[in-house]
Amino acid sequence: MSTLCVRFLLPPMYEAAMPRLLLLLGEFSPVVEALPPDAALVDVRGAMRYFGRDAVELASVIRVRALAHHGVDCVIGAGPGPMLARMAARGAAPGVTRVVGAEPDAVAEFLGPKPVGELPGVGRATARTLCSYGIDSVGKVAAAPLSTLQRLVGARAGRELHEKAHGIDRAPVVPNAAARSLASERPFPRDELDPTRHRRALLSLTEELGARMRDEEQVCRSLTLTVRYADRSTTTRTRTLPEPTAHSCALTGSAYRMYEALGLQRARVRGISLRAEGLAPAEHAAHQLMFDPVDDKARRIEAVADRARAKFGPGAIVPGTLAA
């Protein structure tokens, strides 16, 4: 086993702890790939040689440190590659590392009984096509001739499906991928029923995320809103933005529309979190030009406010709604 998939059992509204947890994983290996919102892949080949421990022993140390330093438990899957490690983590239990051996027999024993839809990259349409021909398990996919799979799902998809069914995973662990999302949350000191305070929390979140992305010269493609209620249940909604942006006004408008679409009626809200996903360099993002002086003015004011915050601190300039 050379790859670990670590999924942290984060309490609701605790996604902002992920950067610290990723730093913890970085103490064991520099090859860490974040899987937002709560998981990461770790290539531990170098760590096994450096620490003189196998992957299972390293997983135990990671679990203990996550609990001791951050109070967060985790489930861990170990395998010879990212695909098998991720699949192992799905069925793992807290406190036990689920291991898939690198031997062909061990891989076949692990993958064979699983439904074909559990293979990464197999969507509903592909699974439905395969099942209509009686190929409803990964073991049957592995036993089917490559030419048959290619006739059913296409040449390239059939070849990839055949390889994955045999446990062949060519995808590497990509390091330094932690910046694919940014998250922040606003818990309330008591159950909050006032929609005005909910919207103020959303405005605060979009202002913070927008400033962080502009500071890092990034834009996001989508927003995910999570609302946690008094009974600890949550509602999550994701919306793709019209264009990648870090403009606070655009983020705020999308966040407000997601909140309004929930139709909350006197809901007792404990907290609200917002996650900016699909981050990409701002220099590669296209912006639709608008002959709107209001939008241009808002962007110029935003740039001036960013410079003021960089010089005098994040609280130097805030929207009037938040000033109170």
Coordinates of N, CA and C in Angstrom, one line a residue, residues 108-297:
A108 N -8.9 -8.3 -6.7 CA -10.1 -9.0 -7.3 C -11.1 -9.3 -6.2
E109 N -10.6 -9.7 -5.0 CA -11.5 -10.0 -3.9 C -12.3 -8.8 -3.4
F110 N -11.5 -7.7 -3.4 CA -12.1 -6.4 -3.0 C -13.1 -5.8 -4.0
L111 N -12.7 -5.8 -5.2 CA -13.5 -5.2 -6.3 C -14.7 -6.1 -6.8
G112 N -14.4 -7.4 -6.9 CA -15.4 -8.3 -7.6 C -16.8 -8.1 -7.2
P113 N -17.2 -8.1 -5.9 CA -18.6 -8.1 -5.5 C -19.3 -6.8 -5.7
K114 N -18.5 -5.7 -5.8 CA -19.1 -4.4 -5.8 C -19.9 -4.1 -7.0
P115 N -21.0 -3.3 -6.9 CA -21.8 -2.9 -8.1 C -21.0 -2.1 -9.0
V116 N -21.3 -2.2 -10.3 CA -20.5 -1.5 -11.3 C -20.5 0.0 -11.1
G117 N -21.6 0.5 -10.6 CA -21.7 1.9 -10.4 C -20.8 2.5 -9.3
E118 N -20.1 1.6 -8.5 CA -19.2 2.1 -7.5 C -17.8 2.4 -8.1
L119 N -17.5 2.0 -9.3 CA -16.3 2.3 -10.0 C -16.2 3.8 -10.3
P120 N -15.1 4.5 -9.9 CA -15.0 5.9 -10.3 C -15.1 6.1 -11.8
G121 N -15.9 7.1 -12.1 CA -16.1 7.4 -13.6 C -17.2 6.7 -14.2
V122 N -17.9 5.8 -13.5 CA -19.1 5.1 -14.1 C -20.3 5.9 -13.6
G123 N -21.0 6.6 -14.5 CA -22.2 7.3 -14.1 C -23.4 6.4 -14.3
R124 N -24.6 7.0 -14.1 CA -25.8 6.3 -14.1 C -26.1 5.7 -15.5
A125 N -25.8 6.5 -16.5 CA -26.1 6.1 -17.9 C -25.2 4.9 -18.3
T126 N -23.9 4.9 -17.9 CA -23.0 3.8 -18.2 C -23.4 2.6 -17.4
A127 N -23.7 2.8 -16.1 CA -24.1 1.6 -15.3 C -25.4 1.0 -15.8
R128 N -26.3 1.8 -16.3 CA -27.6 1.3 -16.8 C -27.3 0.5 -18.1
T129 N -26.4 1.0 -19.0 CA -26.1 0.3 -20.2 C -25.4 -1.1 -19.9
L130 N -24.5 -1.1 -18.9 CA -23.8 -2.3 -18.6 C -24.8 -3.3 -17.9
C131 N -25.6 -2.8 -17.0 CA -26.6 -3.7 -16.4 C -27.6 -4.3 -17.3
S132 N -27.9 -3.6 -18.4 CA -28.9 -4.1 -19.3 C -28.3 -5.3 -20.1
Y133 N -27.0 -5.5 -20.1 CA -26.4 -6.7 -20.7 C -25.9 -7.7 -19.6
G134 N -26.3 -7.5 -18.4 CA -26.0 -8.4 -17.3 C -24.7 -8.2 -16.7
I135 N -24.0 -7.1 -17.0 CA -22.7 -6.8 -16.4 C -22.9 -5.8 -15.3
D136 N -23.4 -6.4 -14.1 CA -23.8 -5.5 -13.0 C -22.9 -5.5 -11.9
S137 N -21.7 -6.1 -12.0 CA -20.7 -6.1 -10.9 C -19.4 -5.8 -11.5
V138 N -18.4 -5.4 -10.6 CA -17.1 -5.1 -11.1 C -16.4 -6.4 -11.5
G139 N -16.7 -7.5 -10.8 CA -16.1 -8.7 -11.2 C -16.5 -9.2 -12.6
K140 N -17.8 -8.9 -13.0 CA -18.2 -9.2 -14.3 C -17.6 -8.3 -15.4
V141 N -17.4 -7.1 -15.0 CA -16.7 -6.2 -15.9 C -15.2 -6.7 -16.2
A142 N -14.6 -7.1 -15.1 CA -13.2 -7.6 -15.2 C -13.2 -8.9 -16.1
A143 N -14.2 -9.7 -16.0 CA -14.2 -10.9 -16.8 C -14.6 -10.7 -18.2
A144 N -15.3 -9.6 -18.5 CA -15.7 -9.3 -19.9 C -14.6 -9.0 -20.8
P145 N -14.6 -9.5 -22.1 CA -13.5 -9.1 -23.0 C -13.5 -7.6 -23.2
L146 N -12.3 -7.1 -23.4 CA -12.1 -5.6 -23.7 C -12.9 -5.2 -24.9
S147 N -12.9 -6.0 -25.9 CA -13.7 -5.6 -27.1 C -15.1 -5.4 -26.9
T148 N -15.7 -6.3 -26.0 CA -17.1 -6.2 -25.6 C -17.4 -4.9 -24.9
L149 N -16.6 -4.5 -24.0 CA -16.8 -3.3 -23.2 C -16.7 -2.1 -24.1
Q150 N -15.7 -2.1 -25.1 CA -15.5 -1.0 -26.0 C -16.7 -0.9 -27.0
R151 N -17.4 -1.9 -27.3 CA -18.6 -1.8 -28.2 C -19.7 -1.2 -27.4
L152 N -19.8 -1.5 -26.1 CA -20.9 -1.0 -25.3 C -20.8 0.4 -24.9
V153 N -19.6 0.9 -24.5 CA -19.4 2.2 -24.0 C -18.4 3.1 -24.7
G154 N -17.8 2.6 -25.8 CA -16.9 3.3 -26.5 C -15.4 2.8 -26.3
A155 N -14.6 3.2 -27.3 CA -13.2 2.6 -27.2 C -12.4 3.1 -26.0
R156 N -12.4 4.4 -25.8 CA -11.6 5.0 -24.7 C -12.2 4.6 -23.3
A157 N -13.5 4.8 -23.2 CA -14.2 4.6 -21.9 C -14.1 3.1 -21.6
G158 N -14.2 2.2 -22.6 CA -14.2 0.8 -22.4 C -12.8 0.4 -21.9
R159 N -11.7 0.9 -22.5 CA -10.4 0.6 -22.0 C -10.2 1.0 -20.6
E160 N -10.6 2.3 -20.2 CA -10.5 2.8 -18.9 C -11.3 1.9 -17.9
L161 N -12.5 1.5 -18.3 CA -13.3 0.7 -17.4 C -12.7 -0.7 -17.2
H162 N -12.1 -1.2 -18.2 CA -11.4 -2.5 -18.1 C -10.3 -2.5 -17.2
E163 N -9.5 -1.4 -17.3 CA -8.3 -1.2 -16.4 C -8.7 -1.0 -14.9
K164 N -9.8 -0.2 -14.7 CA -10.2 0.1 -13.3 C -10.8 -1.2 -12.7
A165 N -11.5 -2.0 -13.5 CA -12.0 -3.2 -12.9 C -11.0 -4.2 -12.5
H166 N -9.8 -4.1 -13.1 CA -8.6 -4.9 -12.7 C -7.7 -4.2 -11.6
G167 N -8.2 -3.0 -11.1 CA -7.4 -2.3 -10.1 C -6.3 -1.5 -10.7
I168 N -6.2 -1.3 -12.0 CA -5.2 -0.5 -12.6 C -5.6 1.0 -12.5
D169 N -4.8 1.7 -11.8 CA -5.1 3.2 -11.6 C -3.9 4.0 -12.0
R170 N -4.0 4.7 -13.1 CA -2.9 5.5 -13.6 C -2.9 7.0 -13.1
A171 N -3.9 7.3 -12.3 CA -4.0 8.7 -11.8 C -3.0 8.9 -10.6
P172 N -2.2 9.9 -10.7 CA -1.3 10.1 -9.5 C -1.9 11.0 -8.5
V173 N -1.3 11.0 -7.3 CA -1.7 12.0 -6.2 C -1.1 13.3 -6.6
V174 N -1.9 14.3 -6.8 CA -1.5 15.6 -7.3 C -1.3 16.5 -6.0
P175 N 0.0 16.9 -5.7 CA 0.2 17.7 -4.5 C -0.3 19.2 -4.7
N176 N -0.3 19.9 -3.6 CA -0.6 21.3 -3.6 C -2.0 21.6 -4.2
A177 N -3.0 20.7 -4.0 CA -4.3 21.0 -4.5 C -5.2 21.5 -3.5
A178 N -4.7 22.0 -2.4 CA -5.6 22.5 -1.3 C -6.4 23.7 -1.6
A179 N -6.0 24.4 -2.7 CA -6.7 25.7 -3.0 C -7.9 25.5 -3.9
R180 N -8.4 24.3 -4.1 CA -9.5 24.1 -5.0 C -10.8 24.6 -4.3
S181 N -10.8 24.9 -3.0 CA -12.0 25.5 -2.4 C -11.6 26.3 -1.2
L182 N -12.4 27.2 -0.8 CA -12.3 28.0 0.4 C -13.6 28.0 1.1
A183 N -13.5 27.9 2.5 CA -14.8 27.8 3.2 C -14.7 28.7 4.4
S184 N -15.8 29.1 4.9 CA -15.9 29.9 6.1 C -17.3 29.7 6.7
E185 N -17.5 29.9 8.0 CA -18.8 29.7 8.6 C -19.1 30.8 9.6
R186 N -20.4 31.0 9.9 CA -20.8 31.9 10.9 C -21.8 31.2 11.8
P187 N -21.4 30.7 13.0 CA -22.3 30.2 14.0 C -23.0 31.3 14.7
F188 N -24.2 31.0 15.1 CA -25.0 32.0 15.9 C -24.9 31.6 17.4
P189 N -24.9 32.6 18.3 CA -24.8 32.2 19.8 C -26.0 31.5 20.3
R190 N -27.2 31.7 19.6 CA -28.4 31.0 20.0 C -29.2 30.7 18.7
D191 N -30.2 29.9 18.8 CA -31.1 29.6 17.6 C -31.6 31.0 17.0
E192 N -31.3 31.2 15.8 CA -31.6 32.5 15.1 C -32.7 32.3 14.1
L193 N -33.8 33.0 14.4 CA -35.0 33.0 13.5 C -35.1 34.2 12.6
D194 N -34.3 35.2 12.8 CA -34.5 36.5 12.1 C -33.8 36.3 10.7
P195 N -34.6 36.4 9.6 CA -33.9 36.3 8.3 C -32.9 37.5 8.0
T196 N -33.1 38.6 8.6 CA -32.2 39.7 8.5 C -30.8 39.3 9.0
R197 N -30.8 38.7 10.1 CA -29.5 38.2 10.6 C -28.9 37.1 9.8
H198 N -29.7 36.3 9.2 CA -29.2 35.3 8.3 C -28.5 35.9 7.1
R199 N -29.1 36.9 6.5 CA -28.6 37.6 5.4 C -27.3 38.4 5.8
R200 N -27.3 38.9 7.0 CA -26.0 39.6 7.4 C -24.9 38.6 7.5
A201 N -25.2 37.4 8.0 CA -24.2 36.3 8.0 C -23.7 36.0 6.6
L202 N -24.6 35.9 5.7 CA -24.2 35.6 4.3 C -23.4 36.7 3.7
L203 N -23.7 38.0 4.0 CA -23.0 39.1 3.5 C -21.6 39.1 4.0
S204 N -21.4 38.8 5.3 CA -20.1 38.7 6.0 C -19.3 37.6 5.3
L205 N -19.9 36.4 5.0 CA -19.2 35.3 4.4 C -18.7 35.6 3.0
T206 N -19.6 36.2 2.2 CA -19.2 36.5 0.8 C -18.1 37.6 0.8
E207 N -18.2 38.6 1.7 CA -17.1 39.6 1.8 C -15.8 38.9 2.2
E208 N -15.8 38.0 3.1 CA -14.6 37.3 3.6 C -14.0 36.5 2.4
L209 N -14.8 35.6 1.8 CA -14.3 34.7 0.8 C -13.9 35.5 -0.4
G210 N -14.6 36.6 -0.8 CA -14.2 37.4 -1.9 C -12.8 38.0 -1.7
A211 N -12.6 38.6 -0.5 CA -11.3 39.2 -0.1 C -10.2 38.2 -0.2
R212 N -10.5 37.0 0.4 CA -9.4 36.0 0.4 C -9.1 35.5 -1.0
M213 N -10.0 35.4 -1.9 CA -9.7 35.0 -3.2 C -9.0 36.1 -4.0
R214 N -9.4 37.3 -3.8 CA -8.7 38.4 -4.5 C -7.3 38.5 -4.0
D215 N -7.1 38.3 -2.7 CA -5.7 38.4 -2.2 C -4.8 37.3 -2.8
E216 N -5.4 36.1 -3.0 CA -4.7 35.0 -3.6 C -4.8 35.0 -5.1
E217 N -5.4 36.0 -5.7 CA -5.5 36.1 -7.2 C -6.2 34.9 -7.8
Q218 N -7.4 34.5 -7.2 CA -8.1 33.4 -7.6 C -9.6 33.8 -7.8
V219 N -10.3 32.9 -8.6 CA -11.7 33.1 -8.8 C -12.4 31.7 -8.5
C220 N -13.7 31.7 -8.2 CA -14.4 30.5 -8.0 C -15.5 30.3 -9.1
R221 N -15.8 29.0 -9.3 CA -16.8 28.7 -10.3 C -18.2 28.4 -9.7
S222 N -18.2 28.1 -8.4 CA -19.5 27.8 -7.8 C -19.5 28.0 -6.3
L223 N -20.6 28.1 -5.7 CA -20.8 28.4 -4.3 C -21.6 27.2 -3.7
T224 N -21.3 26.8 -2.5 CA -22.1 25.8 -1.8 C -22.5 26.4 -0.4
L225 N -23.8 26.5 -0.2 CA -24.4 27.0 1.0 C -24.8 25.9 1.9
T226 N -24.4 25.9 3.2 CA -24.9 24.9 4.2 C -25.5 25.7 5.3
V227 N -26.8 25.3 5.7 CA -27.5 25.9 6.8 C -27.7 24.8 7.8
R228 N -27.3 25.0 9.0 CA -27.5 24.0 10.1 C -28.5 24.5 11.1
Y229 N -29.4 23.6 11.4 CA -30.6 23.9 12.2 C -30.4 23.5 13.7
A230 N -31.4 23.8 14.5 CA -31.3 23.6 16.0 C -31.3 22.1 16.3
D231 N -31.9 21.3 15.4 CA -31.9 19.8 15.6 C -30.7 19.1 15.0
R232 N -29.7 19.9 14.6 CA -28.4 19.5 14.0 C -28.5 18.9 12.6
S233 N -29.7 19.0 12.0 CA -29.8 18.7 10.6 C -29.3 19.8 9.8
T234 N -29.0 19.5 8.5 CA -28.4 20.6 7.6 C -29.1 20.5 6.3
T235 N -29.1 21.6 5.6 CA -29.5 21.7 4.2 C -28.3 22.3 3.4
T236 N -28.0 21.7 2.3 CA -26.9 22.1 1.5 C -27.4 22.3 0.0
R237 N -27.0 23.4 -0.5 CA -27.3 23.8 -1.9 C -26.0 24.3 -2.6
T238 N -25.9 23.9 -3.9 CA -24.7 24.4 -4.7 C -25.2 25.1 -5.9
R239 N -24.6 26.2 -6.3 CA -25.0 26.9 -7.5 C -23.8 27.3 -8.3
T240 N -23.8 27.0 -9.5 CA -22.7 27.4 -10.4 C -22.9 28.8 -10.8
L241 N -21.9 29.6 -10.7 CA -21.9 31.0 -11.0 C -22.0 31.3 -12.5
P242 N -22.6 32.4 -13.0 CA -22.6 32.7 -14.4 C -21.3 32.7 -15.0
E243 N -20.3 33.2 -14.3 CA -18.9 33.2 -14.7 C -18.0 33.2 -13.5
P244 N -16.8 32.6 -13.6 CA -15.9 32.6 -12.5 C -15.6 34.0 -12.0
T245 N -15.6 34.2 -10.7 CA -15.5 35.5 -10.1 C -15.0 35.5 -8.7
A246 N -14.4 36.6 -8.3 CA -14.1 36.8 -6.9 C -14.8 38.1 -6.4
H247 N -15.6 38.7 -7.3 CA -16.3 39.9 -7.0 C -17.3 39.7 -5.9
S248 N -17.2 40.5 -4.8 CA -18.1 40.2 -3.6 C -19.5 40.5 -3.9
C249 N -19.9 41.5 -4.8 CA -21.3 41.7 -5.1 C -21.9 40.5 -5.8
A250 N -21.1 39.9 -6.8 CA -21.7 38.8 -7.5 C -21.8 37.6 -6.6
L251 N -20.9 37.4 -5.7 CA -21.0 36.3 -4.7 C -22.2 36.5 -3.8
T252 N -22.3 37.7 -3.3 CA -23.4 38.0 -2.4 C -24.8 37.8 -3.1
G253 N -24.9 38.2 -4.3 CA -26.2 38.0 -5.0 C -26.5 36.5 -5.2
S254 N -25.5 35.7 -5.5 CA -25.8 34.3 -5.7 C -26.1 33.6 -4.3
A255 N -25.4 34.0 -3.3 CA -25.7 33.5 -1.9 C -27.1 33.8 -1.5
Y256 N -27.5 35.1 -1.7 CA -28.9 35.5 -1.3 C -29.9 34.7 -2.1
R257 N -29.7 34.4 -3.4 CA -30.7 33.7 -4.2 C -30.8 32.2 -3.7
M258 N -29.6 31.6 -3.3 CA -29.7 30.3 -2.8 C -30.4 30.2 -1.5
Y259 N -30.2 31.2 -0.6 CA -30.9 31.3 0.7 C -32.4 31.5 0.5
E260 N -32.8 32.4 -0.4 CA -34.2 32.6 -0.6 C -34.9 31.4 -1.2
A261 N -34.1 30.6 -2.0 CA -34.7 29.4 -2.7 C -35.1 28.4 -1.6
L262 N -34.4 28.4 -0.5 CA -34.7 27.4 0.6 C -36.1 27.6 1.2
G263 N -36.6 28.9 1.1 CA -38.0 29.2 1.6 C -38.1 28.9 3.1
L264 N -37.1 29.3 3.9 CA -37.2 29.0 5.3 C -38.3 29.8 6.0
Q265 N -39.1 29.1 6.7 CA -40.2 29.8 7.5 C -40.0 29.6 9.0
R266 N -39.5 30.7 9.6 CA -39.3 30.7 11.0 C -38.3 29.6 11.4
A267 N -37.3 29.3 10.6 CA -36.4 28.2 10.9 C -35.5 28.6 12.0
R268 N -35.2 27.7 12.9 CA -34.3 27.9 14.0 C -32.9 27.5 13.5
V269 N -32.1 28.5 13.1 CA -30.8 28.3 12.4 C -29.7 28.5 13.5
R270 N -28.8 27.5 13.5 CA -27.7 27.5 14.4 C -26.4 28.1 13.7
G271 N -26.3 28.0 12.4 CA -25.2 28.5 11.8 C -25.3 28.4 10.3
I272 N -24.5 29.2 9.6 CA -24.5 29.2 8.1 C -23.0 29.1 7.6
S273 N -22.8 28.3 6.7 CA -21.4 28.2 6.1 C -21.5 28.4 4.6
L274 N -20.4 28.8 4.0 CA -20.3 29.1 2.6 C -19.0 28.6 2.1
R275 N -19.0 27.8 1.0 CA -17.8 27.3 0.4 C -17.7 27.8 -1.1
A276 N -16.5 28.4 -1.4 CA -16.2 28.7 -2.8 C -15.5 27.6 -3.4
E277 N -16.0 27.0 -4.5 CA -15.4 25.8 -5.1 C -15.0 26.1 -6.5
G278 N -14.1 25.1 -7.0 CA -13.6 25.3 -8.4 C -12.7 26.4 -8.5
L279 N -11.8 26.6 -7.6 CA -10.9 27.8 -7.7 C -10.0 27.7 -8.9
A280 N -9.7 28.8 -9.5 CA -8.7 28.8 -10.6 C -8.0 30.2 -10.6
P281 N -6.9 30.3 -11.2 CA -6.2 31.6 -11.3 C -7.0 32.6 -12.0
A282 N -7.0 33.8 -11.3 CA -7.9 34.9 -11.9 C -7.4 35.3 -13.3
E283 N -6.1 35.2 -13.5 CA -5.6 35.6 -14.8 C -6.1 34.8 -16.0
H284 N -6.6 33.6 -15.7 CA -7.2 32.7 -16.7 C -8.7 32.9 -16.9
A285 N -9.3 33.7 -16.0 CA -10.8 33.8 -16.0 C -11.2 34.9 -17.0
A286 N -12.3 34.6 -17.7 CA -12.9 35.6 -18.6 C -14.0 36.4 -17.9
H287 N -14.1 37.7 -18.2 CA -15.1 38.5 -17.6 C -15.9 39.2 -18.7
Q288 N -17.2 39.0 -18.6 CA -18.2 39.6 -19.5 C -18.2 41.1 -19.3
L289 N -17.8 41.8 -20.3 CA -17.8 43.3 -20.2 C -19.3 43.8 -20.2
M290 N -19.5 44.7 -19.3 CA -20.9 45.3 -19.2 C -20.8 46.8 -19.2
F291 N -21.7 47.4 -20.0 CA -21.8 48.8 -20.1 C -22.7 49.3 -18.9
D292 N -22.2 49.0 -17.7 CA -23.0 49.3 -16.5 C -22.1 50.1 -15.6
P293 N -22.3 51.4 -15.5 CA -21.4 52.2 -14.6 C -21.5 51.8 -13.1
V294 N -22.6 51.3 -12.7 CA -22.7 50.8 -11.3 C -21.8 49.7 -11.0
D295 N -21.7 48.7 -11.9 CA -20.8 47.6 -11.7 C -19.4 48.0 -11.8
D296 N -19.0 48.9 -12.7 CA -17.7 49.3 -12.8 C -17.3 50.1 -11.5
K297 N -18.2 50.9 -11.0 CA -17.9 51.7 -9.8 C -17.7 50.7 -8.6

